[in-house]
Coordinates of C-alpha atoms in Angstrom, one line a residue:
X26 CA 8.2 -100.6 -81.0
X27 CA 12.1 -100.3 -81.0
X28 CA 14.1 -101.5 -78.3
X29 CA 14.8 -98.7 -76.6
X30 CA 10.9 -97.2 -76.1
X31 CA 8.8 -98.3 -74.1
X32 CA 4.9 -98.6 -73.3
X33 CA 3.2 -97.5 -70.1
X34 CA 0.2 -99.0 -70.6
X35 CA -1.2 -98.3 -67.2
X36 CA -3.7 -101.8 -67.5
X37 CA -6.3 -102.9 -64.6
X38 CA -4.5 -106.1 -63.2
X39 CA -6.7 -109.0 -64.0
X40 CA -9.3 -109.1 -61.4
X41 CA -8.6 -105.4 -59.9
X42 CA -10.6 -102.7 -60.2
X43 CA -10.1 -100.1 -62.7
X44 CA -8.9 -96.7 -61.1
X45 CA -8.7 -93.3 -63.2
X46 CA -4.9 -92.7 -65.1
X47 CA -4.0 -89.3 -64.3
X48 CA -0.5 -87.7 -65.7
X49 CA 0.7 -84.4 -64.6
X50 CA 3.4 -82.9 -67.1
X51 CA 5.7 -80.4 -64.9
X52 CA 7.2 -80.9 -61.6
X53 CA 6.5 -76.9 -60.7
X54 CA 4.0 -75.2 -58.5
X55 CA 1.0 -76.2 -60.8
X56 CA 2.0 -79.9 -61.3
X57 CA 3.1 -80.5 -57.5
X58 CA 0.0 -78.9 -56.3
X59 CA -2.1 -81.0 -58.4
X60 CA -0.6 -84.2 -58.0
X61 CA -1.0 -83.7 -54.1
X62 CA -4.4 -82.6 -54.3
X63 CA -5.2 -86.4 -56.1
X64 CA -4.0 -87.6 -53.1
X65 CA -7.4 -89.1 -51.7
X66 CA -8.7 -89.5 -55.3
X67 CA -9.3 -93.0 -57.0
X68 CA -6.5 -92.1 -59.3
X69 CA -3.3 -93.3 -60.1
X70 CA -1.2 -90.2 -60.5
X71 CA 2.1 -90.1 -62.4
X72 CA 4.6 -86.7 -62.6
X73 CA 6.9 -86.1 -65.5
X74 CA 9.1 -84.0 -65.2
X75 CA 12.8 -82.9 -66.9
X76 CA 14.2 -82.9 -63.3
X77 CA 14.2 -84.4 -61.0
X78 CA 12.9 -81.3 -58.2
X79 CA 10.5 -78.9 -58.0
X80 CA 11.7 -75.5 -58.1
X81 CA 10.5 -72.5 -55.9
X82 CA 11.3 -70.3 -58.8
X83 CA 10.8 -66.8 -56.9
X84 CA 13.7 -67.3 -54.9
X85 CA 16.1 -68.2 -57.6
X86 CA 18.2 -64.9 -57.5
X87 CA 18.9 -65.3 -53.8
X88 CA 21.0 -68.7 -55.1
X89 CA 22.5 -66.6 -57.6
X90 CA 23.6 -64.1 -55.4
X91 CA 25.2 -66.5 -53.2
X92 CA 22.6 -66.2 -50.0
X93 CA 20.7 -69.5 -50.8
X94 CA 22.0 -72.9 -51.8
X95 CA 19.7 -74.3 -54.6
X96 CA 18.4 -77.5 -52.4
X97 CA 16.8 -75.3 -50.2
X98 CA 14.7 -73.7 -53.0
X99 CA 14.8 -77.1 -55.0
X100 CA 13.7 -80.2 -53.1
X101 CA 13.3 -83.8 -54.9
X102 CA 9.9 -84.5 -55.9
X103 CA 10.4 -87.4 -55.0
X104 CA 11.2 -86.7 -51.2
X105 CA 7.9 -84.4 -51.0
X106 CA 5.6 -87.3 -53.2
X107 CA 6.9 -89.8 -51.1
X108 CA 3.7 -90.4 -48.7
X109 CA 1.5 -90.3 -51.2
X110 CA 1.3 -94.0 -52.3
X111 CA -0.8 -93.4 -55.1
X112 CA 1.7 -91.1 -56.9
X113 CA 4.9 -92.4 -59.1
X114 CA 7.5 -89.7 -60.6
X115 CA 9.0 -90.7 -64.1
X116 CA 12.0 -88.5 -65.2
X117 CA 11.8 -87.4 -68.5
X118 CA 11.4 -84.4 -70.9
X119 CA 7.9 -84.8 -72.5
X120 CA 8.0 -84.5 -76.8
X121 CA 4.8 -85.4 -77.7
X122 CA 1.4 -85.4 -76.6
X123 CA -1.5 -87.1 -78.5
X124 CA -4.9 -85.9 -77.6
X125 CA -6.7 -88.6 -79.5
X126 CA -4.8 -91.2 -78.5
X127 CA -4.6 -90.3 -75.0
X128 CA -1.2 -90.8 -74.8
X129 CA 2.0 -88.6 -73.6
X130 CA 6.1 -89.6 -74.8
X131 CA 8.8 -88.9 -72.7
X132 CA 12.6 -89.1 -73.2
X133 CA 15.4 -89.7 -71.1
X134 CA 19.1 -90.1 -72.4
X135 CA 17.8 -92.0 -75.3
X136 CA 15.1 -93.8 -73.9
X137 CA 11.5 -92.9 -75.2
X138 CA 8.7 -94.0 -72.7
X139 CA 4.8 -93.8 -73.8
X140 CA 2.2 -92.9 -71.1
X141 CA -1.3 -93.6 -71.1
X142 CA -3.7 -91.3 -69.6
X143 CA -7.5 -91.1 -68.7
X144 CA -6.8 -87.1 -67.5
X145 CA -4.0 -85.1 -68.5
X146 CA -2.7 -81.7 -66.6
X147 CA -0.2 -80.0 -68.8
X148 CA 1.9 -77.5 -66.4
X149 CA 4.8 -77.2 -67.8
X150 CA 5.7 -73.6 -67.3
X151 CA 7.2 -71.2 -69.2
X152 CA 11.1 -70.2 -70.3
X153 CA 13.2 -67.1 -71.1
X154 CA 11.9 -65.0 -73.5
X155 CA 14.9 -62.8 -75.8
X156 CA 12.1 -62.1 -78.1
X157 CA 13.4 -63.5 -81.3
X158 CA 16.9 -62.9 -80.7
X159 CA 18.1 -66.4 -78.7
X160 CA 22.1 -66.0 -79.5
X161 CA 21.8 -63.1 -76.5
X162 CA 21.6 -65.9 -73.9
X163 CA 25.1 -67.4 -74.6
X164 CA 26.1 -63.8 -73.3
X165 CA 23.2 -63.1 -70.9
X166 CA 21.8 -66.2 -69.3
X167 CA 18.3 -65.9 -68.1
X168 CA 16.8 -66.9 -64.7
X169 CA 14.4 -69.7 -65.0
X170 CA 16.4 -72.7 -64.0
X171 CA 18.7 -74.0 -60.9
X172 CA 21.4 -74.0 -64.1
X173 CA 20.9 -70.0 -65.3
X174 CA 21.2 -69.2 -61.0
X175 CA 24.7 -71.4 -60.4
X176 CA 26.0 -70.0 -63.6
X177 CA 24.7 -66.5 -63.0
X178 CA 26.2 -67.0 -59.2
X179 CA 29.6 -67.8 -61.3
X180 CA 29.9 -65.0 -63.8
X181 CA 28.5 -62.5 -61.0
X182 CA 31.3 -63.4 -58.1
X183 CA 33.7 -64.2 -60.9
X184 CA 33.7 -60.9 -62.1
X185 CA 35.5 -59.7 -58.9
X186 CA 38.0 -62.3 -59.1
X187 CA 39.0 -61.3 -62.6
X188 CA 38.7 -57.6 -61.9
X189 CA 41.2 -58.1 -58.8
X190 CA 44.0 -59.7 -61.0
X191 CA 43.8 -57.0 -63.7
X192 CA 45.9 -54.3 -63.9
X193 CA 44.1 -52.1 -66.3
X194 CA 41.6 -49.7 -65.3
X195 CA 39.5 -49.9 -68.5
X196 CA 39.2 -53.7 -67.9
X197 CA 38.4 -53.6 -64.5
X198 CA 35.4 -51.0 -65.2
X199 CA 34.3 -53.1 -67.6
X200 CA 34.7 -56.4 -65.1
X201 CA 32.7 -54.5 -63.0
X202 CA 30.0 -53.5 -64.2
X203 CA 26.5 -55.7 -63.9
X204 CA 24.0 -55.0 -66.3
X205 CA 20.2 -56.5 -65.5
X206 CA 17.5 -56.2 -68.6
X207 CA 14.0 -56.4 -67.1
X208 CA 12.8 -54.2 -64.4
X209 CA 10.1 -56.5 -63.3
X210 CA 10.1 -58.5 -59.9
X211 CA 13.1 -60.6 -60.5
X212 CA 15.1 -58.0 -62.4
X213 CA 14.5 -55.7 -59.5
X214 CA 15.1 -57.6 -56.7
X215 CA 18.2 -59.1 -58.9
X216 CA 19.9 -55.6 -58.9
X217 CA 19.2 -55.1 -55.7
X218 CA 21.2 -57.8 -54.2
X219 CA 24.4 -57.2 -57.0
X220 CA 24.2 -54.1 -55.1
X221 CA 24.3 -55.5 -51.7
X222 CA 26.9 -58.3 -52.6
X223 CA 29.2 -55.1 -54.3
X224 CA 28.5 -52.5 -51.5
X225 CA 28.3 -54.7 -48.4
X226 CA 29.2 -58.2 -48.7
X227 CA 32.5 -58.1 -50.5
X228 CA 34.1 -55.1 -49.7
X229 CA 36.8 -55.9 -47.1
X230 CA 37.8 -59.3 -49.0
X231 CA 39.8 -57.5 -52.0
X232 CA 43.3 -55.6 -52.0
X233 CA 43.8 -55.0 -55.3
X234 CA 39.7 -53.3 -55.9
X235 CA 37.2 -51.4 -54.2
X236 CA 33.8 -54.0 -54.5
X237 CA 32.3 -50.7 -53.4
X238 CA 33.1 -49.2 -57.2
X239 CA 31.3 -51.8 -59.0
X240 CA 28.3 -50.0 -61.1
X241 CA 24.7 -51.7 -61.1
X242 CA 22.9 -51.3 -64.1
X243 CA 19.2 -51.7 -64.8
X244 CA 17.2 -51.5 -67.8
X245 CA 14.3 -52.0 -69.6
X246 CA 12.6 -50.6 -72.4
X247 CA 9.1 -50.1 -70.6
X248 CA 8.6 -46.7 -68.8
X249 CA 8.2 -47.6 -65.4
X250 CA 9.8 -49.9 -63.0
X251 CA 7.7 -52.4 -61.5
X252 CA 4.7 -51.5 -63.7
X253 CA 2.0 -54.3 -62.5
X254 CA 2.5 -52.5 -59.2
X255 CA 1.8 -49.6 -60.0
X256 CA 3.4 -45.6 -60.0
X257 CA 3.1 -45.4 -56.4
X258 CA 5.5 -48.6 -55.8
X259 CA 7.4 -48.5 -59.2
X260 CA 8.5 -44.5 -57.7
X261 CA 9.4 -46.1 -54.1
X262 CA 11.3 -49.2 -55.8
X263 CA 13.3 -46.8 -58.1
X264 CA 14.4 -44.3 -55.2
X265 CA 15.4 -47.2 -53.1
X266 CA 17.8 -48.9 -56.2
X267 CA 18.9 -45.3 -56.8
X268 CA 19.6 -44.8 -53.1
X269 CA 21.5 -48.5 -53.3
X270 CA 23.7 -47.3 -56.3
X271 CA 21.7 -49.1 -58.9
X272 CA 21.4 -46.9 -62.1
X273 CA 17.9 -47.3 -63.6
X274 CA 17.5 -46.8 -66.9
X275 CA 14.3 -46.8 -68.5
X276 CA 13.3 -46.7 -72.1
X277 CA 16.3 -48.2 -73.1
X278 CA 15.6 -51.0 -75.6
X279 CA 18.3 -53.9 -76.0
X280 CA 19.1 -54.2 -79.6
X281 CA 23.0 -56.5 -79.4
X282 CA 24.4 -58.6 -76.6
X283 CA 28.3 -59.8 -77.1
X284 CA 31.3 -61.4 -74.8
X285 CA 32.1 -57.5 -73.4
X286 CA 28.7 -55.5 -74.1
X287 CA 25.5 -54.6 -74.5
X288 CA 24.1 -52.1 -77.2
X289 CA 21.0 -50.1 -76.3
X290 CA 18.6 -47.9 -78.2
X291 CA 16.7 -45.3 -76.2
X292 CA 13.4 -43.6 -76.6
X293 CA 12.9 -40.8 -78.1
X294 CA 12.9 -39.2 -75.1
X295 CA 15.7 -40.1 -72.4
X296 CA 14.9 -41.8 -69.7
X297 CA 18.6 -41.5 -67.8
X298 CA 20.6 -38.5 -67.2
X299 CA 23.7 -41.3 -67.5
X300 CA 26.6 -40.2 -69.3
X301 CA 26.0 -43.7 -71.8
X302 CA 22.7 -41.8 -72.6
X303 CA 25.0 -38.6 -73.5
X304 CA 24.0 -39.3 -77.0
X305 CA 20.9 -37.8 -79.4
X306 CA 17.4 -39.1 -78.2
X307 CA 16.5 -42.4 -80.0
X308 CA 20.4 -42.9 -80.7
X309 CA 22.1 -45.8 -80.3
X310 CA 25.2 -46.2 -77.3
X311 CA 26.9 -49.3 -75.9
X312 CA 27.8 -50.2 -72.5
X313 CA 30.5 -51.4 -71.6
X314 CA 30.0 -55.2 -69.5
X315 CA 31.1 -58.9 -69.5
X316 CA 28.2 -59.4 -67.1
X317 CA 24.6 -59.2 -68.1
X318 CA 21.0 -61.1 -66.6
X319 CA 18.4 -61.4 -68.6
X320 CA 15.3 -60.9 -67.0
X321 CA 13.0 -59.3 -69.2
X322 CA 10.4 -61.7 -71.2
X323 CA 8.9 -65.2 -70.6
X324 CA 8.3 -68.1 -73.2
X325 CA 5.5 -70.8 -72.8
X326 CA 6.7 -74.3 -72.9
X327 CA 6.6 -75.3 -76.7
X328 CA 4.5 -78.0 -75.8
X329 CA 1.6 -75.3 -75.8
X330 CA 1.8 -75.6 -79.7
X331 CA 1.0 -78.8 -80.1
X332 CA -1.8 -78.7 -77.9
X333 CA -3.2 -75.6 -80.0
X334 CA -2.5 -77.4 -83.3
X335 CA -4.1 -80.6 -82.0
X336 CA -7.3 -79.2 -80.8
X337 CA -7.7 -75.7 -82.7
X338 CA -7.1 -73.5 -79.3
X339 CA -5.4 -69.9 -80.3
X340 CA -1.8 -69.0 -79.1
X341 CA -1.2 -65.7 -77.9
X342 CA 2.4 -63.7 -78.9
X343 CA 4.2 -65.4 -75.9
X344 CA 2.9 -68.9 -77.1
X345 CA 0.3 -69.4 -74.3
X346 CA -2.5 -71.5 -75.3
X347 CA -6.3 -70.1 -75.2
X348 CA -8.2 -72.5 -73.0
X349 CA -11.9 -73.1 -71.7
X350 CA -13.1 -71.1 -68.8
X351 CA -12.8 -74.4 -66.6
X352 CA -9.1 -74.5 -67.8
X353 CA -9.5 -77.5 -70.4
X354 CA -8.7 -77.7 -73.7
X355 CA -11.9 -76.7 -76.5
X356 CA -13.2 -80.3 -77.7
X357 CA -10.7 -81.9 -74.9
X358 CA -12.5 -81.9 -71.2
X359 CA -10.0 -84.2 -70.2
X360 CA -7.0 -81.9 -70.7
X361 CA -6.3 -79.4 -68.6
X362 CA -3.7 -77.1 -68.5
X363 CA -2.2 -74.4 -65.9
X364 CA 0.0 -71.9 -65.0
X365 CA 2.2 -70.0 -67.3
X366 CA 1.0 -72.1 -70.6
X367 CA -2.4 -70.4 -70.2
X368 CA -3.8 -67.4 -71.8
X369 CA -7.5 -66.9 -69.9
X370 CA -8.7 -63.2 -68.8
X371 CA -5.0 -61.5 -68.1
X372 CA -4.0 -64.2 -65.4
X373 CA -0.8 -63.2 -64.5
X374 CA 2.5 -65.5 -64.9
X375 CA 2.3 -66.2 -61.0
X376 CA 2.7 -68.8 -59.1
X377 CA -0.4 -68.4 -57.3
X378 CA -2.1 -68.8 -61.0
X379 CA -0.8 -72.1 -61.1
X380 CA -1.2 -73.3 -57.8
X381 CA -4.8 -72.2 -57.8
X382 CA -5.3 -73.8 -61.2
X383 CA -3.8 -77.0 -60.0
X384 CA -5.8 -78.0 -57.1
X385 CA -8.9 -76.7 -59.6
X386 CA -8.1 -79.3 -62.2
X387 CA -7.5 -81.7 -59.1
X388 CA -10.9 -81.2 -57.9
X389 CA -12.4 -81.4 -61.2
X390 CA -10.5 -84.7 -62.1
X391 CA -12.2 -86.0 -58.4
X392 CA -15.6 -84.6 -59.1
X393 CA -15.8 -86.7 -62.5
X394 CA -14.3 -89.7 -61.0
X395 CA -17.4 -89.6 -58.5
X396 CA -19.5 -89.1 -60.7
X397 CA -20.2 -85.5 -59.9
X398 CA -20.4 -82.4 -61.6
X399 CA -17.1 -81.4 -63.3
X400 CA -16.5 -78.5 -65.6
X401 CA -16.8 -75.6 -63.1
X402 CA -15.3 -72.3 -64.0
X403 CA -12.4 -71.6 -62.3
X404 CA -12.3 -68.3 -60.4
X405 CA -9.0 -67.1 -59.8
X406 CA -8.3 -65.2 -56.0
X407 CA -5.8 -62.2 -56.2
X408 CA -3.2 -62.8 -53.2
X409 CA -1.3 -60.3 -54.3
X410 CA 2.2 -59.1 -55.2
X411 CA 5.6 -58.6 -53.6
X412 CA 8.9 -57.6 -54.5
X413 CA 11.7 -57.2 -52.4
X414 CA 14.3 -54.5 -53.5
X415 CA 17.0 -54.5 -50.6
X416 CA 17.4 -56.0 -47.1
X417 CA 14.6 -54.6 -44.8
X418 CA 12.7 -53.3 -48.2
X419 CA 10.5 -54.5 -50.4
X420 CA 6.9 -53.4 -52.2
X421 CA 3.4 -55.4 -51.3
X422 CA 0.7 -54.7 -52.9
X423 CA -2.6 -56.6 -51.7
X424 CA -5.8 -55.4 -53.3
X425 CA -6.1 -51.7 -52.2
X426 CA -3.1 -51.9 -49.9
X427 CA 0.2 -50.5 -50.6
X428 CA 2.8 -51.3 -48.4
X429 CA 7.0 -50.4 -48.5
X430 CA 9.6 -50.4 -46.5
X431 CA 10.4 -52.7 -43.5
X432 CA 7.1 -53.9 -43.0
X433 CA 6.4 -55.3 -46.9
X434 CA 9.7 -57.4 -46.5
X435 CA 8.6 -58.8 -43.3
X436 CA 5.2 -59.6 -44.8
X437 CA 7.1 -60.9 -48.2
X438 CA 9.7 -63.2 -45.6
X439 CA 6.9 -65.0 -44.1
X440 CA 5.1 -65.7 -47.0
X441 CA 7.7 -67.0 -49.0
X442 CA 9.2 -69.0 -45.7
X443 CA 5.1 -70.2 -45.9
X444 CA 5.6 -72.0 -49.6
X445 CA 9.1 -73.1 -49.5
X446 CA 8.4 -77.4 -49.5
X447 CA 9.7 -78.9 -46.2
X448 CA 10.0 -78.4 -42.8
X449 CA 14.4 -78.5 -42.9
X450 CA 14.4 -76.3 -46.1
X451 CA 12.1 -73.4 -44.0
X452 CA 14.5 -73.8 -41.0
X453 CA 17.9 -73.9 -43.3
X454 CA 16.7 -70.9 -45.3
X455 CA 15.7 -68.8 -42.2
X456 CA 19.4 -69.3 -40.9
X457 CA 20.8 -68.4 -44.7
X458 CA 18.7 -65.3 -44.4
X459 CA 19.9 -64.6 -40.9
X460 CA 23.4 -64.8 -41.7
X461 CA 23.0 -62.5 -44.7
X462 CA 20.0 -59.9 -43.7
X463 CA 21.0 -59.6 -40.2
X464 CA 25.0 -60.4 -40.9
X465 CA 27.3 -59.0 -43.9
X466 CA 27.7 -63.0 -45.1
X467 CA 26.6 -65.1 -48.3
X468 CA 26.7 -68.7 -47.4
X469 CA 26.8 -69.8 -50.7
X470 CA 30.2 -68.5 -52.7
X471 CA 32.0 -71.1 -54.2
X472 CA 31.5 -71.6 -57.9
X473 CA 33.4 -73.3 -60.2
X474 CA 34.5 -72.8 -64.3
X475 CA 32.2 -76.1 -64.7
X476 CA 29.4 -73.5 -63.6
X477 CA 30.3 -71.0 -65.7
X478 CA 31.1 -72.7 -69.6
X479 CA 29.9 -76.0 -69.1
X480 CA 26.2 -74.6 -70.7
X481 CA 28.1 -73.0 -73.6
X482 CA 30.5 -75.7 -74.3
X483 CA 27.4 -78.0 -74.8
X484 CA 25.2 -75.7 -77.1
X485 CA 28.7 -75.6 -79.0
X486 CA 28.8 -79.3 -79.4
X487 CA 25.6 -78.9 -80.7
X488 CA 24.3 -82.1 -82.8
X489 CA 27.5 -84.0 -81.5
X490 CA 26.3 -84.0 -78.0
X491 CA 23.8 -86.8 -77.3
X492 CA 23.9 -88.4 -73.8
X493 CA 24.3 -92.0 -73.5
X494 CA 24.7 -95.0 -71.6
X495 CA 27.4 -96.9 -71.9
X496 CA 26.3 -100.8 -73.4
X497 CA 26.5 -104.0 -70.7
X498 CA 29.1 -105.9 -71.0
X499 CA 27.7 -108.0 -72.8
X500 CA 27.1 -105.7 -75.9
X501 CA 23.4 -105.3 -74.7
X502 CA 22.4 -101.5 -74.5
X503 CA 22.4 -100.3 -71.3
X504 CA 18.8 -98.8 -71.4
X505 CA 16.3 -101.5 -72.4
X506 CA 13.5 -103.2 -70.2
X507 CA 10.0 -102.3 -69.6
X508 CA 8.6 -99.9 -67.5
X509 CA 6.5 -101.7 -64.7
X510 CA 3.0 -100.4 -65.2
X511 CA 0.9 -98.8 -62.6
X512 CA -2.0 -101.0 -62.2
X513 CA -5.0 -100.5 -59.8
X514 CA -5.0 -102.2 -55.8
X515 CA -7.5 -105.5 -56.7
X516 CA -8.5 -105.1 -52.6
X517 CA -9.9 -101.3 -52.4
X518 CA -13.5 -100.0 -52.3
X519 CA -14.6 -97.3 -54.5
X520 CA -15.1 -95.0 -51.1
X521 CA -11.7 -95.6 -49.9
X522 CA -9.3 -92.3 -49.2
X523 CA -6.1 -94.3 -49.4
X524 CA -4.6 -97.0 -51.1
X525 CA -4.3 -99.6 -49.3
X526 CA -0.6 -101.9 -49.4
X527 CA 0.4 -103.5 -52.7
X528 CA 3.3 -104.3 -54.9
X529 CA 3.9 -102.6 -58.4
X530 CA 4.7 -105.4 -60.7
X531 CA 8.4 -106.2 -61.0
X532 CA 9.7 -104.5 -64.3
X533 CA 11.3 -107.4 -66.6
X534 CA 14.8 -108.8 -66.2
X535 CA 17.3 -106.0 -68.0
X536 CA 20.3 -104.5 -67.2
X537 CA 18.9 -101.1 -66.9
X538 CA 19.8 -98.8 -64.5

């Protein structure tokens, strides 16, 4: 073993008792919920994760669009773990995982770290998806991360800045004008809000522009807008973009992104009576915009193709893994994955999926470790969907009913106020939503050019760009040690809910930090 990795062997202190080693891969919705759902379970739990929060992903365009700050949508897992005394949280981006060894590797700047596990959860989500064509996200960053929404909130406020210190017109058009790909949930509600921020927010606080002139584009190659809803909602959410000023243009397939642009190929029949759709059906035309959003496509975590290699589970096209109707892996009962890695009987990329598959795995990890009977089939339960589209509109759609208007965003506030992680982030994000729903305001406008190119400038660096530590003083690396193992409490009973008081081992003398 080299200096710099490490083991986590997870080994019964001499004389303890033996409790169960469960790691959870994936600090979001389906990792959180399981880890707290081992909270009464003769388990050691340990989280790792690539960050250090967990992210309540369906609000990330409200920090993008200036209305939420991203620690009220992204609190420390940590900070909502820390109660739960049987849990530990290990920062790191997991590279491996080796089923018959049991065993999971994470790195962090340089440091490799090797967990042991009795049961495994893999929930690491799922990424942007530019379906083979990656180079368009340099151009138009995606939104899956608290980095794509403060660099997104950067290009998208920036553009006004730029456009009010130009003098030609042709720029300024171009400056501003907003181009969304995807007209699912986030790609609607994201136009939606450009439109608000444009036609509301910003339009006394320029001289030199009319905010009021920007032009909201929104595309996507599918026929419909909001298709998993249905016509009846997908009609109501397109009238209401079209009555904001958003210009929906459907069948309109992305085929370039560059610096000032996007180039389109339509249908053969043209869904937009736009004059950039002037052209011949099923011709090519370019519009004209430095600021595009992805938001079309998602991407299971790679690590889904080493879990399908390892144990001979399928992939489907988006690289979600084919698992057992109990949510494990064939041949692997111990492994269970959730969420947006999984490809079982249509489950949509939600986060109820995940949630629901979480607290499933949970139970079946605490069934086996009392000796009870594990391997149920897990039986998803349709909450329903919502999108919001403006202020005081959105679409619900909950079994047979259909709601829009007013009363589908009031329905769609209080359930996302319901799932937001802490009792200061639901009061904080009430007053955000106050100030900007009820009020003209956007609390959160300041952005920076470290926002903005700070992404690209490190995917240009490419190999040359390895974090490090700097060495001690003394020439030792700075990142060396051992991990301190978790190791069962000697002084609990087997029917005990919670662990009782005890000391982790002291990790060896180092100069780590």
């Amino acid at each position: 073993m080299t200096a710099n990795t490490f083991a986590n062997t997870d080994s019964p202190a001499e004389g303890g008792v033996y409790r169960h080693r469960v790691l959870v891969i994936g600090s979001g919705f389906g990792g959180l919920f399981a880890a707290q759902a081992l909270r009464s379970a003769w388990a050691d739990v340990t989280l790792v994760a690539k960050t250090s929060h967990h992210l309540f992903q369906p609000l990330l365009y409200q920090v993008a669009t200036g209305i939420l700050s991203e620690g009220e949508i992204a609190p420390p897992t940590r900070e909502v773990l820390r109660r739960q005394r049987n849990a530990r949280v290990v920062l790191g981006e997991v590279t491996n995982i080796d089923l018959a060894e049991r065993t999971v590797t994470s790195e962090l700047i340089g440091r490799t770290t090797v967990h042991h596990y009795d049961s495994l959860i893999v929930a690491a989500g799922a990424g942007q998806s530019y379906f083979g064509n990656d180079q368009f996200a340099e151009h138009a960053p995606g939104m899956k991360s608290i980095d794509d929404a403060l660099e997104l909130r950067g290009r998208i406020l920036g553009m006004f800045e730029l456009a009010e210190a130009s003098t030609d017109p042709a720029d300024i058009e171009r400056l501003l004008t907003f181009v969304v790909v995807g007209a699912g949930p986030t790609g609607v509600e994201m136009a939606g809000q450009i439109a608000e921020l444009a036609h509301r927010t910003l339009r006394r606080d320029f001289r030199n522009i009319d905010p009021h002139q920007a032009r909201i584009v929104l595309l996507d190659a599918a026929p419909a807008v909001l298709p998993a809803f249905g016509d009846k909602l997908g009609g109501y959410a397109v009238k209401r973009l079209e009555k904001l000023g958003v210009d929906v243009q459907l069948g309109a397939m992305v085929t370039d992104v560059d610096a000032t642009g996007i180039e389109i190929k339509d249908a053969t029949t043209s869904q937009t009576g736009s004059a950039d759709a002037a052209g011949t059906p099923g011709g090519k035309r370019r519009i004209e915009s430095v600021c595009k959003v992805w938001a079309a496509g998602v991407q299971a975590n790679p690590l889904g193709k080493q879990l399908a290699e390892q144990s001979g589970a399928g992939l489907d096209r988006a690289g979600r893994i084919e698992v057992e109707p109990d949510l494990t892996l064939p041949g692997h009962p111990e492994v269970y994955v959730v969420g947006d890695m999984i490809s079982l009987n249509r489950l949509p990329g939600v986060a109820q999926v995940a949630i629901q598959g979480g607290r499933h795995a949970a139970r079946d990890i605490r069934a086996r470790i009392n000796g009870r009977q594990s391997g149920k089939i897990f039986k998803y339960h349709d909450k329903g969907s919502m999108a919001t589209i403006s202020r005081f509109s959105a679409v619900a759609s909950i079994g047979r009913l259909k709601l829009t208007g007013f009363l589908a965003w009031l329905m769609w506030l209080a359930v996302h106020l319901v799932y937001i992680i802490g009792f200061k982030h639901r009061v904080t994000t009430l007053l955000h939503w106050a100030v900007s729903f009820v009020g003209r305001g956007r609390s959160e406008r300041t952005v920076t050019h470290q926002q903005i190119f700070a992404r690209t400038a490190i995917s240009r660096l490419g190999e040359n760009f390895a974090p490090t530590l700097p060495p001690s003083p003394d020439g030792r690396p700075s990142w060396s040690g051992n991990v301190s193992a978790l190791v069962p409490r000697p002084a609990e009973a087997p029917g005990q809910t919670e662990p009782a008081d005890a000391k982790e081992p002291e990790p060896a003398a180092s100069s780590a930090v």
